[in-house]
mmCIF file of C-alpha atoms in Angstrom:
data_model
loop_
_atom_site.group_PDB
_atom_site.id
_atom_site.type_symbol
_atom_site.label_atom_id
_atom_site.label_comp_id
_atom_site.label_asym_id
_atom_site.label_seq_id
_atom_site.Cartn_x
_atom_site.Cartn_y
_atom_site.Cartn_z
ATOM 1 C CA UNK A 22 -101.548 5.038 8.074
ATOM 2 C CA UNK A 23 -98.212 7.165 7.744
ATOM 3 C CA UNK A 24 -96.550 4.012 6.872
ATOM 4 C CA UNK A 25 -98.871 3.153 3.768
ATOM 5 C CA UNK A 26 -99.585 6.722 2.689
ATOM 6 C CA UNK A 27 -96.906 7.341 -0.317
ATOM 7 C CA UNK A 28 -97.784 3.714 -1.599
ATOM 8 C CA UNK A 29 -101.439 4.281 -1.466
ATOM 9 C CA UNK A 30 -100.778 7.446 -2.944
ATOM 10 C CA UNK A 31 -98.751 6.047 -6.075
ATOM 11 C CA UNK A 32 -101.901 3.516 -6.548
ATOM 12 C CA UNK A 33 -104.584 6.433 -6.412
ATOM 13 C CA UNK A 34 -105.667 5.380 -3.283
ATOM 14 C CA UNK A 35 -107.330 7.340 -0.530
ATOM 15 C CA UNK A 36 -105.115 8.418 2.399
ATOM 16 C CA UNK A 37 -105.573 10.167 5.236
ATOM 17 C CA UNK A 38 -103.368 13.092 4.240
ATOM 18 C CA UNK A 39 -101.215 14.108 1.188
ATOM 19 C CA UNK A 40 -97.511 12.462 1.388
ATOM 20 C CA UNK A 41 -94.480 14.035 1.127
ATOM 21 C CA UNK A 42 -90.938 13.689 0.264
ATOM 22 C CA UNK A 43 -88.362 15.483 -1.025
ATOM 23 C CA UNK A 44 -85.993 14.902 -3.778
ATOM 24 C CA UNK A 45 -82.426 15.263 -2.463
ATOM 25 C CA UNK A 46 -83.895 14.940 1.337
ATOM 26 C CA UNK A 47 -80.913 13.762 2.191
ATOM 27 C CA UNK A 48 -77.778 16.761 1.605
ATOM 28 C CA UNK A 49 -76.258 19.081 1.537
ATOM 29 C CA UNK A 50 -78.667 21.453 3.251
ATOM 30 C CA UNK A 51 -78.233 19.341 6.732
ATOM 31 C CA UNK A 52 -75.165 20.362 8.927
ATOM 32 C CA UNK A 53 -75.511 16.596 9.825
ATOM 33 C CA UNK A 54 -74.372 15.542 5.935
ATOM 34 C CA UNK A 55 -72.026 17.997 5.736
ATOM 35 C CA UNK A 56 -70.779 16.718 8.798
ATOM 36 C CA UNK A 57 -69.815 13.512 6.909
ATOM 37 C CA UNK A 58 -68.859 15.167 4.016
ATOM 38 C CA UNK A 59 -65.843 16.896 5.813
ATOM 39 C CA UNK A 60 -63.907 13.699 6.593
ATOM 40 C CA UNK A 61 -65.493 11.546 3.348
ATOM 41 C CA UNK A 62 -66.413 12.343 -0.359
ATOM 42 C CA UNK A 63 -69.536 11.486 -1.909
ATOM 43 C CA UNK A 64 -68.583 8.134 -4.185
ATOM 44 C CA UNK A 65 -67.095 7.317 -0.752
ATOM 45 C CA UNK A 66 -70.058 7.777 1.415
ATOM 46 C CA UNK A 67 -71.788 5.746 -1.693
ATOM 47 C CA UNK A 68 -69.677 2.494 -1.468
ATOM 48 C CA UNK A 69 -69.500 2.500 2.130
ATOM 49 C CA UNK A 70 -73.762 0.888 3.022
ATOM 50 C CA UNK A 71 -73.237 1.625 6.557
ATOM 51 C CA UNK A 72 -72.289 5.512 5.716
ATOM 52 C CA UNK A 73 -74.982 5.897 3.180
ATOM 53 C CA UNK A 74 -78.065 4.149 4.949
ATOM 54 C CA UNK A 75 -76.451 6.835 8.188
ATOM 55 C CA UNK A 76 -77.069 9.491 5.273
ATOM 56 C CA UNK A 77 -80.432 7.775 4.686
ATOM 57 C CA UNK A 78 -82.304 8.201 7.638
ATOM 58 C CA UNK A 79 -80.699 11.539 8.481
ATOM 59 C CA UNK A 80 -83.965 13.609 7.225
ATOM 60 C CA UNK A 81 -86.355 10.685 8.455
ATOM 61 C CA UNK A 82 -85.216 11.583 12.023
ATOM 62 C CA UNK A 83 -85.426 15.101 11.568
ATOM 63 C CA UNK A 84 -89.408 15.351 9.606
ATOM 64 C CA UNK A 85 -91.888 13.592 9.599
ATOM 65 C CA UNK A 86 -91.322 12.231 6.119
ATOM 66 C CA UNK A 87 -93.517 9.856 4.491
ATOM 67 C CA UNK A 88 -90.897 8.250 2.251
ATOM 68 C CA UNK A 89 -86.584 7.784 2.158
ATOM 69 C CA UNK A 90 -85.140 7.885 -0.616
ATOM 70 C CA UNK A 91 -81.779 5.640 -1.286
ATOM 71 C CA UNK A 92 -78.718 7.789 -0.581
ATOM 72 C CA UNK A 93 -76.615 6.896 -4.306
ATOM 73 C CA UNK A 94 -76.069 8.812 -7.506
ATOM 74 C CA UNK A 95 -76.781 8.153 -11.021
ATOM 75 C CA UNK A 96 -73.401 7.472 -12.254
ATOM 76 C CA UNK A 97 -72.655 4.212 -9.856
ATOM 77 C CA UNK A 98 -73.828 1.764 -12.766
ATOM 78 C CA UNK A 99 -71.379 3.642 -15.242
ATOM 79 C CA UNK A 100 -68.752 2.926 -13.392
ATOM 80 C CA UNK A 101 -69.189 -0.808 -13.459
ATOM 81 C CA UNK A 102 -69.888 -0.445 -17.730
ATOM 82 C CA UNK A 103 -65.971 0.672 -17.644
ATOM 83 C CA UNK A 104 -65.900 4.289 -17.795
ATOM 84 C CA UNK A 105 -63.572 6.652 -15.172
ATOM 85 C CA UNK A 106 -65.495 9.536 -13.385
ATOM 86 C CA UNK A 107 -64.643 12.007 -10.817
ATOM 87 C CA UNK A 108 -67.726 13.872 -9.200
ATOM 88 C CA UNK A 109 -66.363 17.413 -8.820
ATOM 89 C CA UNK A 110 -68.316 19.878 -5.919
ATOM 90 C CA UNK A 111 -70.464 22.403 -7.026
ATOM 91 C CA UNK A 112 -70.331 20.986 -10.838
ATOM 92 C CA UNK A 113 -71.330 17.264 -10.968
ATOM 93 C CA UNK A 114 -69.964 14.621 -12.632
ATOM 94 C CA UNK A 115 -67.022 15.064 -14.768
ATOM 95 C CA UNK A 116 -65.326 12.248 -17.619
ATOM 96 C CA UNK A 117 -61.933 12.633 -19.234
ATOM 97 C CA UNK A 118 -62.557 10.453 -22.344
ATOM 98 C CA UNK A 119 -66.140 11.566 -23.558
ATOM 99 C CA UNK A 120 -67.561 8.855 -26.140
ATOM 100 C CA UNK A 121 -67.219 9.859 -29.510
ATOM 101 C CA UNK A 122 -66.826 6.526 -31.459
ATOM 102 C CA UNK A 123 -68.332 3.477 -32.040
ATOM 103 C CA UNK A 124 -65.505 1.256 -30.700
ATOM 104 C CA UNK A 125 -65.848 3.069 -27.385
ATOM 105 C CA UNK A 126 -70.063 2.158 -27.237
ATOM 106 C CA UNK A 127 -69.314 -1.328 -28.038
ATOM 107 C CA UNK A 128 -66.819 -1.811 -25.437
ATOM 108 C CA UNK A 129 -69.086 -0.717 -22.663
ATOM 109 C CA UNK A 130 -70.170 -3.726 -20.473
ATOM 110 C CA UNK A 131 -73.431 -4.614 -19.402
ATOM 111 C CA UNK A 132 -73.344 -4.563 -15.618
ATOM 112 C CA UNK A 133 -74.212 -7.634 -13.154
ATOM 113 C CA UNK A 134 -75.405 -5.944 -10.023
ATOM 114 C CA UNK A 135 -74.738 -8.049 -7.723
ATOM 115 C CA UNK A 136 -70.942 -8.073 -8.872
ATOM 116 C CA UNK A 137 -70.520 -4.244 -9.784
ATOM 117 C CA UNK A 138 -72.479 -2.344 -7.352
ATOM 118 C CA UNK A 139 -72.720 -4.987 -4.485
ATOM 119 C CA UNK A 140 -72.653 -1.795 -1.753
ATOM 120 C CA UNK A 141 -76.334 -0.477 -3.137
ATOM 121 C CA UNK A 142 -77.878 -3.562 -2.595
ATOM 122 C CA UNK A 143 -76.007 -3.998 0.779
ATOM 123 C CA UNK A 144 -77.592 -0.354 1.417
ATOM 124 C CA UNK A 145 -80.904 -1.088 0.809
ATOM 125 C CA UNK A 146 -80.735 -4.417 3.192
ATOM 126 C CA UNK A 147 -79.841 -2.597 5.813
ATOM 127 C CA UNK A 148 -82.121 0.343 5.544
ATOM 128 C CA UNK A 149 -85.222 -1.919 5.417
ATOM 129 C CA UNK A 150 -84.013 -3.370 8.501
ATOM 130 C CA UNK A 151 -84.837 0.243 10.479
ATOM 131 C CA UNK A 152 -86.834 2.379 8.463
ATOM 132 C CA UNK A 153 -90.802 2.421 9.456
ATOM 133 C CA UNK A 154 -91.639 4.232 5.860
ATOM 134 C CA UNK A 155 -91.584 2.999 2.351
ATOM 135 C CA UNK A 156 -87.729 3.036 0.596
ATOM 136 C CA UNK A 157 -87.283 4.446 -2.860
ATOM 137 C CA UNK A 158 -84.679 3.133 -4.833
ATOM 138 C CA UNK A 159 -83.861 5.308 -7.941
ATOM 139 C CA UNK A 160 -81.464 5.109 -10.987
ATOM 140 C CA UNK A 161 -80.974 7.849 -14.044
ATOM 141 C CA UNK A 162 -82.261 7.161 -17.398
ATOM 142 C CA UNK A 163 -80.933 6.878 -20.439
ATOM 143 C CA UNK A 164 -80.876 9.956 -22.467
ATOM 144 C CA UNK A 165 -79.733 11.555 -19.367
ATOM 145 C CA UNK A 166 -77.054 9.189 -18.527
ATOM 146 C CA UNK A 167 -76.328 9.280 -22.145
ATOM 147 C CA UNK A 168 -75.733 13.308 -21.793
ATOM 148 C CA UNK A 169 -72.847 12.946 -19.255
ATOM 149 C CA UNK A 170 -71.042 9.719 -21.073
ATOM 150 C CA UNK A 171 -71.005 11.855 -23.967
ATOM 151 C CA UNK A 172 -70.593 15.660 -23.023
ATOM 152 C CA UNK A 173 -68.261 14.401 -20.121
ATOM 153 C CA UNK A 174 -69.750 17.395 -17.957
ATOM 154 C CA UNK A 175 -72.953 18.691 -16.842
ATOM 155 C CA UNK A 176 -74.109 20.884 -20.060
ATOM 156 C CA UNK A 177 -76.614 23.634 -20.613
ATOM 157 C CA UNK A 178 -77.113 23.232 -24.173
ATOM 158 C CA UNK A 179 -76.213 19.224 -24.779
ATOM 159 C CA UNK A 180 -74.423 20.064 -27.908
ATOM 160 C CA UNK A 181 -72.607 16.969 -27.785
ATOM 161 C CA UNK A 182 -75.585 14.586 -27.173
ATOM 162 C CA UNK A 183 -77.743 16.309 -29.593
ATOM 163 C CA UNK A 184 -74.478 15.786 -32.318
ATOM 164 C CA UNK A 185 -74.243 12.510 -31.143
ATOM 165 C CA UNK A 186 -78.122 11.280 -31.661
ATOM 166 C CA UNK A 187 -78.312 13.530 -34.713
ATOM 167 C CA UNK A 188 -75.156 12.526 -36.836
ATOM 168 C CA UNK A 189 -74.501 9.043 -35.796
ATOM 169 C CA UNK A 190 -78.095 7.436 -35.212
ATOM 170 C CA UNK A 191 -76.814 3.900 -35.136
ATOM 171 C CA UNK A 192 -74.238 4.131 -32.423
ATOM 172 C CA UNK A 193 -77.032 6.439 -30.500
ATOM 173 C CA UNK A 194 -79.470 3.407 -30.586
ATOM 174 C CA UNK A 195 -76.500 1.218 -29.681
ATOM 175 C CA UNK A 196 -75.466 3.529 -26.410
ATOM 176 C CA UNK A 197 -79.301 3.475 -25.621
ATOM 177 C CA UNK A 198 -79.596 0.053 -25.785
ATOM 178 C CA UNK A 199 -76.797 -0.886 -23.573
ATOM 179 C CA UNK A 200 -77.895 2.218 -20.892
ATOM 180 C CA UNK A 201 -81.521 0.463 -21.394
ATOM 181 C CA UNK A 202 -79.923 -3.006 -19.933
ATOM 182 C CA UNK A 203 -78.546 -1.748 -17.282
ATOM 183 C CA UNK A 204 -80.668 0.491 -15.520
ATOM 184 C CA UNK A 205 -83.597 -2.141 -16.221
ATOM 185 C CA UNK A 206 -80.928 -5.099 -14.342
ATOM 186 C CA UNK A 207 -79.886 -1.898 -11.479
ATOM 187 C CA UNK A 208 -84.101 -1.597 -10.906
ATOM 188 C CA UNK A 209 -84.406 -4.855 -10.754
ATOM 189 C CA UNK A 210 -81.840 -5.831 -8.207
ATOM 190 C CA UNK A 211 -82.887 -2.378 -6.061
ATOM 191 C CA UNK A 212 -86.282 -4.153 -6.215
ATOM 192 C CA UNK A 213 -85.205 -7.767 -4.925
ATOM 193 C CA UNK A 214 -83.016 -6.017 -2.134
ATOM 194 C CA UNK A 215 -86.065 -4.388 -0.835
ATOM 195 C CA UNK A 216 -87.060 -0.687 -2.506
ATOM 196 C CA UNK A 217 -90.660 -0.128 -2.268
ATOM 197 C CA UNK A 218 -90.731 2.262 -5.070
ATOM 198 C CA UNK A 219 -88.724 3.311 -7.921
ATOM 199 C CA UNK A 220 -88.105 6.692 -10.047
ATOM 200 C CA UNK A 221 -86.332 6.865 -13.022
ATOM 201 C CA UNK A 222 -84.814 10.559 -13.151
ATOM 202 C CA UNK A 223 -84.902 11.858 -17.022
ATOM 203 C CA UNK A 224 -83.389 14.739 -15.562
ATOM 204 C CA UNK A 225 -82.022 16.932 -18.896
ATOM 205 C CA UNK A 226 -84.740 15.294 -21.178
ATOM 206 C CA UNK A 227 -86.442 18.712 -21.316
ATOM 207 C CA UNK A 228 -83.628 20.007 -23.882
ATOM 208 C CA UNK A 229 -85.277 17.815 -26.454
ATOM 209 C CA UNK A 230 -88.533 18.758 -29.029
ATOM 210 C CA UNK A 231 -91.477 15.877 -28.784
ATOM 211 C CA UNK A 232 -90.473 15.036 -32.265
ATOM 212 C CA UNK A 233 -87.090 14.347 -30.735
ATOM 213 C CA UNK A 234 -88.333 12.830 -27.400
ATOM 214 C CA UNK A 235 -90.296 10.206 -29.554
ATOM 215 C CA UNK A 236 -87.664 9.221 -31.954
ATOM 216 C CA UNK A 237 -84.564 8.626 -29.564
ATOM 217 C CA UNK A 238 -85.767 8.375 -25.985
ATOM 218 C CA UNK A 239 -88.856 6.853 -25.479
ATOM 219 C CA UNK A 240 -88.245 3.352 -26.965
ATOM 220 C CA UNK A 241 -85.642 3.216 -24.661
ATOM 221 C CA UNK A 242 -87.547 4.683 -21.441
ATOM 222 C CA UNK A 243 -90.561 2.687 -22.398
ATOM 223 C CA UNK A 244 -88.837 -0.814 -22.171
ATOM 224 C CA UNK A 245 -87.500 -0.143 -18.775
ATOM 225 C CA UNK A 246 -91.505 0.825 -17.425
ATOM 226 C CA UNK A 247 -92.411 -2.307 -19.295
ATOM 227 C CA UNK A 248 -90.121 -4.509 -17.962
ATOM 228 C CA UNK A 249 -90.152 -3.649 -14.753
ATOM 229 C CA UNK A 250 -93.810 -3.771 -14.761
ATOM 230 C CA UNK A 251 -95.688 -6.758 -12.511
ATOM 231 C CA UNK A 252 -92.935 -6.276 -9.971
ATOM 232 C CA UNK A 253 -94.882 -4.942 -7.477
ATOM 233 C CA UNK A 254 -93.695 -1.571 -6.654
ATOM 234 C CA UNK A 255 -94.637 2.039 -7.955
ATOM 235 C CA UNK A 256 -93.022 3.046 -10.893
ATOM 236 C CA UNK A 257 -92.006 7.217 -10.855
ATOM 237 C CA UNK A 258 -90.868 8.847 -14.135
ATOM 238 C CA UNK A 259 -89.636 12.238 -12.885
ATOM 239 C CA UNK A 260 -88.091 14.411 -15.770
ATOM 240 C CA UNK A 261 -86.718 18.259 -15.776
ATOM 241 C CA UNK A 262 -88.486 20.985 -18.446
ATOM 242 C CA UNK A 263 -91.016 18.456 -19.666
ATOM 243 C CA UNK A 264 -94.013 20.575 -20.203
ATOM 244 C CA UNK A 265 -93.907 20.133 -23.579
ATOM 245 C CA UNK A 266 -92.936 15.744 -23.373
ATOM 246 C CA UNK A 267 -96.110 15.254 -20.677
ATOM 247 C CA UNK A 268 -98.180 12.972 -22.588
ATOM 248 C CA UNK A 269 -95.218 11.132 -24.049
ATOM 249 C CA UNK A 270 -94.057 10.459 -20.800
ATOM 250 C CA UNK A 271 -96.825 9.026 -20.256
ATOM 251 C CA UNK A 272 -96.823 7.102 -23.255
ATOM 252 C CA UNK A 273 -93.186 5.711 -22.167
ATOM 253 C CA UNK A 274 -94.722 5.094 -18.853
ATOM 254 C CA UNK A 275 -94.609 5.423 -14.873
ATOM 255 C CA UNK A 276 -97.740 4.504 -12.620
ATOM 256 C CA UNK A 277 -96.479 8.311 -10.920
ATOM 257 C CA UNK A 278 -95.556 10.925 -13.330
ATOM 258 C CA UNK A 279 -93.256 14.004 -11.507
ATOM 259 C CA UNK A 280 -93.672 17.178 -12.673
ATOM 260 C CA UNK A 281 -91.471 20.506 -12.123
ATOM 261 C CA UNK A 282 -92.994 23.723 -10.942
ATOM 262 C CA UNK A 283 -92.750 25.506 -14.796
ATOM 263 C CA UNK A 284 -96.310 23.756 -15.248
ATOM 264 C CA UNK A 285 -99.598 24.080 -13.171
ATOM 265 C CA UNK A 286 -99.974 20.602 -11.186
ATOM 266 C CA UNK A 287 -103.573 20.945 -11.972
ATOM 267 C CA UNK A 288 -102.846 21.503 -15.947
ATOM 268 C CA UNK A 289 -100.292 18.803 -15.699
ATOM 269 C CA UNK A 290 -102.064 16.371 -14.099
ATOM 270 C CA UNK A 291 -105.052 17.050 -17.040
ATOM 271 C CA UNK A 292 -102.840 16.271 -19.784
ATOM 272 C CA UNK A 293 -101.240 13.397 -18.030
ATOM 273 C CA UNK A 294 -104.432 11.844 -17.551
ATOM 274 C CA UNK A 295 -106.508 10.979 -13.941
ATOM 275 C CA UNK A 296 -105.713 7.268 -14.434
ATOM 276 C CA UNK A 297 -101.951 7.878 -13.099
ATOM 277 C CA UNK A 298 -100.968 9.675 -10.102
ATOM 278 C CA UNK A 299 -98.832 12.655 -9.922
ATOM 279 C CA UNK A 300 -95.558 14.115 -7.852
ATOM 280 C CA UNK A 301 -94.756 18.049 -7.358
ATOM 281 C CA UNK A 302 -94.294 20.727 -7.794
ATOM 282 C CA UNK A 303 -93.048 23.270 -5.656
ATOM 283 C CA UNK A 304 -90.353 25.618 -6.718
ATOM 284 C CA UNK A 305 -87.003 24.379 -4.303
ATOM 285 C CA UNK A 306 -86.691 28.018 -4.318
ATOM 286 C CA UNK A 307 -89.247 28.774 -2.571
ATOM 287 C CA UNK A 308 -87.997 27.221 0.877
ATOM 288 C CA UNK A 309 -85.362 29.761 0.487
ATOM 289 C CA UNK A 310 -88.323 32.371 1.069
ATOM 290 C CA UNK A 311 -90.194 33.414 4.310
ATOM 291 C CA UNK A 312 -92.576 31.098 6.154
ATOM 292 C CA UNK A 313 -95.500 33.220 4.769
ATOM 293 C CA UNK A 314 -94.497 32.129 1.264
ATOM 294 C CA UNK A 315 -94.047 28.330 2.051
ATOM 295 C CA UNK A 316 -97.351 28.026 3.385
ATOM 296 C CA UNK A 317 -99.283 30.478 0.313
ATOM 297 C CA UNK A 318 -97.462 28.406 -2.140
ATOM 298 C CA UNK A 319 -98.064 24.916 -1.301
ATOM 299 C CA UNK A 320 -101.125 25.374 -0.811
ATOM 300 C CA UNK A 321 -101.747 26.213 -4.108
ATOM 301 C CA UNK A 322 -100.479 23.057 -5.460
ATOM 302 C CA UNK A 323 -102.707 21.016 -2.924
ATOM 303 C CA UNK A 324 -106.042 23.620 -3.587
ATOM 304 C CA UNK A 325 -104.821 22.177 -7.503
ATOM 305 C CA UNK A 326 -104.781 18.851 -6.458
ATOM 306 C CA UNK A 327 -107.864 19.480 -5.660
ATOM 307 C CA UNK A 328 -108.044 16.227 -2.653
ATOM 308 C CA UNK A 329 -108.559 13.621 -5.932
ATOM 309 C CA UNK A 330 -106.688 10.218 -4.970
ATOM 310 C CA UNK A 331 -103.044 10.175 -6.235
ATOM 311 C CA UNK A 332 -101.177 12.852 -5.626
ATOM 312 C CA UNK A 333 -97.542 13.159 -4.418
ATOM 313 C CA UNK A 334 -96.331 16.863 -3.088
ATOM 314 C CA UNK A 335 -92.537 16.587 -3.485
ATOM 315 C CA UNK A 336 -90.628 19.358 -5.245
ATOM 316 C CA UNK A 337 -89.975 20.297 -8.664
ATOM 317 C CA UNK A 338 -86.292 19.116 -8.745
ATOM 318 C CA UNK A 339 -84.039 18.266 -5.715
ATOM 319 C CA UNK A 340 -83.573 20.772 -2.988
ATOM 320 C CA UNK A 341 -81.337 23.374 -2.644
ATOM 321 C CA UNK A 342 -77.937 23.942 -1.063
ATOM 322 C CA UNK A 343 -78.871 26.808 1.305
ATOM 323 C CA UNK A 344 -82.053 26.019 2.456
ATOM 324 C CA UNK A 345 -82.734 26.359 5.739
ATOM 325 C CA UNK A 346 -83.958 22.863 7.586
ATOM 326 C CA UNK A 347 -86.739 24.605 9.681
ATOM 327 C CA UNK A 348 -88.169 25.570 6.275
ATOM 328 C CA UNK A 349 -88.393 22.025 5.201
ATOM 329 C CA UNK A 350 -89.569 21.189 8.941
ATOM 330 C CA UNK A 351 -92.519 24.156 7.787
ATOM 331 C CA UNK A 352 -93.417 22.586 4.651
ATOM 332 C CA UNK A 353 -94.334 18.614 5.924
ATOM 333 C CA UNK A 354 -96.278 19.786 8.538
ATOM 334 C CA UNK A 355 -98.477 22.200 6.711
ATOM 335 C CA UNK A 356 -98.746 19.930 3.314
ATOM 336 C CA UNK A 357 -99.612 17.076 6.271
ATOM 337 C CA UNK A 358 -101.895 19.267 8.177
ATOM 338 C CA UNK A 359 -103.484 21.514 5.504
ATOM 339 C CA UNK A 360 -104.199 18.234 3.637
ATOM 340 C CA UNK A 361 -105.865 15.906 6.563
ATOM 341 C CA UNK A 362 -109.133 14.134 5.361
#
């Protein structure tokens, strides 16, 4: 059953126990990553398949996780649309040239995957070769891909974007456009190497008002859920802050809907609606808090889940630097054990 139990789960179907995995499983909180990270940097560890499916299956062998999650990060399609990054430690991604005009939107390509990030699919074909759980193949989407191309740095207040969609609506629906047709060709191709599952992460989409949200993101969002529908696999639409967006994410789409912990999963999953399934939402800071805690708190969200087909326990957001592994060792065996049917 292990092996079927997240899929089921993302179809509303019964399992045996609640799944769990854990955005970010695979990090910086294992001595075995940083291991790898002292001789090799992270866009290195990326391009290299053999190094990331390694990073892959590092938490797999360590808990008894019912999903992996691809070992990538969201700005490996940008490269390939023309546009330099660095990723800088302990800040993010970081741009030289911003985009500010609308000679530098049209001049972004359209990526071929196959040709411009041949290493993610080579990733994925070698993962499915060992892993005995489902894989989950991920990319960002577009408003919050859109925030980096355009504030060139990870932002608090998205000044820049907001500007941007605000003052020069034509070149925004131009950028979104282009972002759309990639990351619907980069799901695609993850989905033809072999994911199981995919999540779009809307990641900074929380900065935005619904009135916002509707008008200049989920067009875009929507067309990626809808084209990537009848593909076979589970569709995730995680997003950051989006208490207020729920039932427009819905309306953009996702067969799963992830939720952060600033929302009760039982409220959430209300206004979402019972006919999709749902992923969270413990607080990655509570793992840096005693066993006691770990155990009180997740089973919260599962006494809120309330054993109806369909959920996902993952955490609100990925997990943090300095959590201890043994805490994360903690937290799959009770949400397993605590959840058995």
């Amino acid at each position: 059953m292990r092996a079927d139990r997240f899929l089921r789960a993302c179809s509303r179907e019964p399992v045996d126990a609640t799944p769990i995995w854990i955005m970010r499983q695979a990090g910086r909180y294992l001595p075995e990553y940083r291991k790898i990270r002292e001789k090799h940097d992270i866009l290195t560890i990326c391009k290299t398949p053999e190094l990331a499916a390694q990073v892959t299956l590092m938490p797999l062998k360590k808990f008894d996780l019912d999903a992996a999650i691809l070992f990538a990060d969201i700005m490996l399609p940008i490269e390939g649309m023309g546009v330099s990054f660095e990723i800088i430690e302990s800040m993010g991604p970081v741009l030289e040239c911003p985009l500010r005009s609308r000679q530098e939107v049209e001049a972004l390509r359209v990526i071929v995957p196959e040709e411009d990030v041949p290493y993610v699919l080579k990733t994925i074909r070698l993962l499915r070769e060992e892993l005995e759980v489902p894989l989950i193949g991920f990319s960002g989407a577009p408003f919050t891909l859109a925030t980096y191309l355009i504030e060139g740095r990870p932002s608090r207040d998205f000044s820049q974007t907001k500007r941007f969609m605000y003052t020069q609506p034509h070149i925004w629906q131009l950028l979104m456009d282009k972002l759309t047709q990639v990351i619907l060709a980069y799901l695609k191709a993850q989905i033809h190497a072999g994911v199981q599952a995919v999540q779009l992460f809307d990641s900074w989409v929380g900065c935005l008002s619904p009135s916002d949200y509707r008008a200049h993101v989920l067009p875009y969002s929507k067309r990626i859920f809808e084209g990537l529908k009848g593909m076979g696999v589970p569709r995730i639409h995680f997003g950051m802050g989006t208490a207020t967006l729920l039932e427009l994410m819905r309306e953009a789409g996702g067969d799963v809907i992830g939720v952060d912990w600033r929302i009760p999963l039982h409220q959430a999953w209300q206004r979402i609606g019972y006919d999709r399934a749902i992923q969270g939402n413990l607080d990655p800071a509570v793992l840096l808090g005693p066993q006691e805690l770990i155990h009180k708190q997740a089973q919260a969200i599962l006494e809120q889940a309330s054993g109806r087909p369909g959920h996902v326990f993952n955490l609100g957001h990925g997990i943090l630097l300095d959590t201890p592994p043994e805490n994360v060792q903690h937290l799959v065996e009770f949400v397993h054990e605590a959840s058995q049917r």
